[in-house]
Amino acid sequence: MVMICPSMLSADPTKLGYELAAVEAAGADCIHWDIMDGNFVEAITFGAHVVAAHRKISKLRFDAHLMVENPDKHIEKFVAAGSDSIIIHPETTKHLHRTLSNIKKVGKLAGIALNPATSIDCLDYCSDIVDIVLVMSVNPGSSGQKFIDSQLNKISALRKILPKTTEICVDGGINDTTAKLCIDRGANSLVTGSFLFKNAVVSNGYASYAEVIRRLKN
């Protein structure tokens, strides 16, 4: 079963609560929160208080994708906010294994996000404590970018070396075509942003996401 994880970065910022409830009702499997601090990437997005507010209205898994420098300073905040997984970039911490271990110690899923130019070698000595590997098929920092085809080979390489229980998620440029390519290479989780929120059927001012999620899953 392929998991579909809507990225709230692409949702309408004036009605995040409605958008979250709508994608949950439409069959989404988890919610992806892109946390940016203006340092690791230029943009600044959601804080822990935003995640905490939406935790009250959803039962789905919340993934906190920390695109921030010094993620250790933020982990506790997003755990307290109700995040179920914490995903970090190896470039942002001096002690990758320790940071991942700290996430596991508080009972959360630990994830590594690999930028397009980041080698899978960083997993050599910590794959045993990683629950999620997030393959960035675009460069981090903004939504709506084109899928980078070279990341398909990275997905294939990861599937060969990781345990079957490790989730391989792909984030960036996901649509009907790229979703199938990623799944065929071994991905079992997809983050969808612009494609989902821009292709929903709108009726009476409200969007329905069920058909788009169904297309991605199939």
C-alpha angles and dihedrals in degrees: 000000000000116000119222115209116188114213111227089206088080096044123103103277091210092063109026093147093055092045092051093049090047096053091045091053089046094060106270114160101208141354121246117211115195106208112196126176103190091250110072086034127012098244127084116210137154128004127207091262090063092052091047092051092053093044086073093063103041138061095191124111111272117215115198107203103196110207089174139114116252096013091187088076091058105039096085092050094053093043089054089048091061104263114159096197134027117207120193137182115240090224091064101061133055093211109041098173092049093049092050091046090053090055091051092048091062091052099255132128111262120220139184121208116209117205116216092265096040115109122230087231090093086075094060095099104024107041089105091068098038118102099176132031111195112202110205105215089182131037111272123255110063141038129239098047125146119261114259106228095205089071090072089073089051091054090051092049092049093050090055096053104033127080115258089246092063112098116231109202126184121209125190138043094016115167137139092291102040092043091062092046091053094046091049089055093052108274115143100180131049131193111212125189125147094020092055100042096041097047100048119123108250120208125171090350095306127106127226115206100178097098094049092049090048091052092051093048092050 
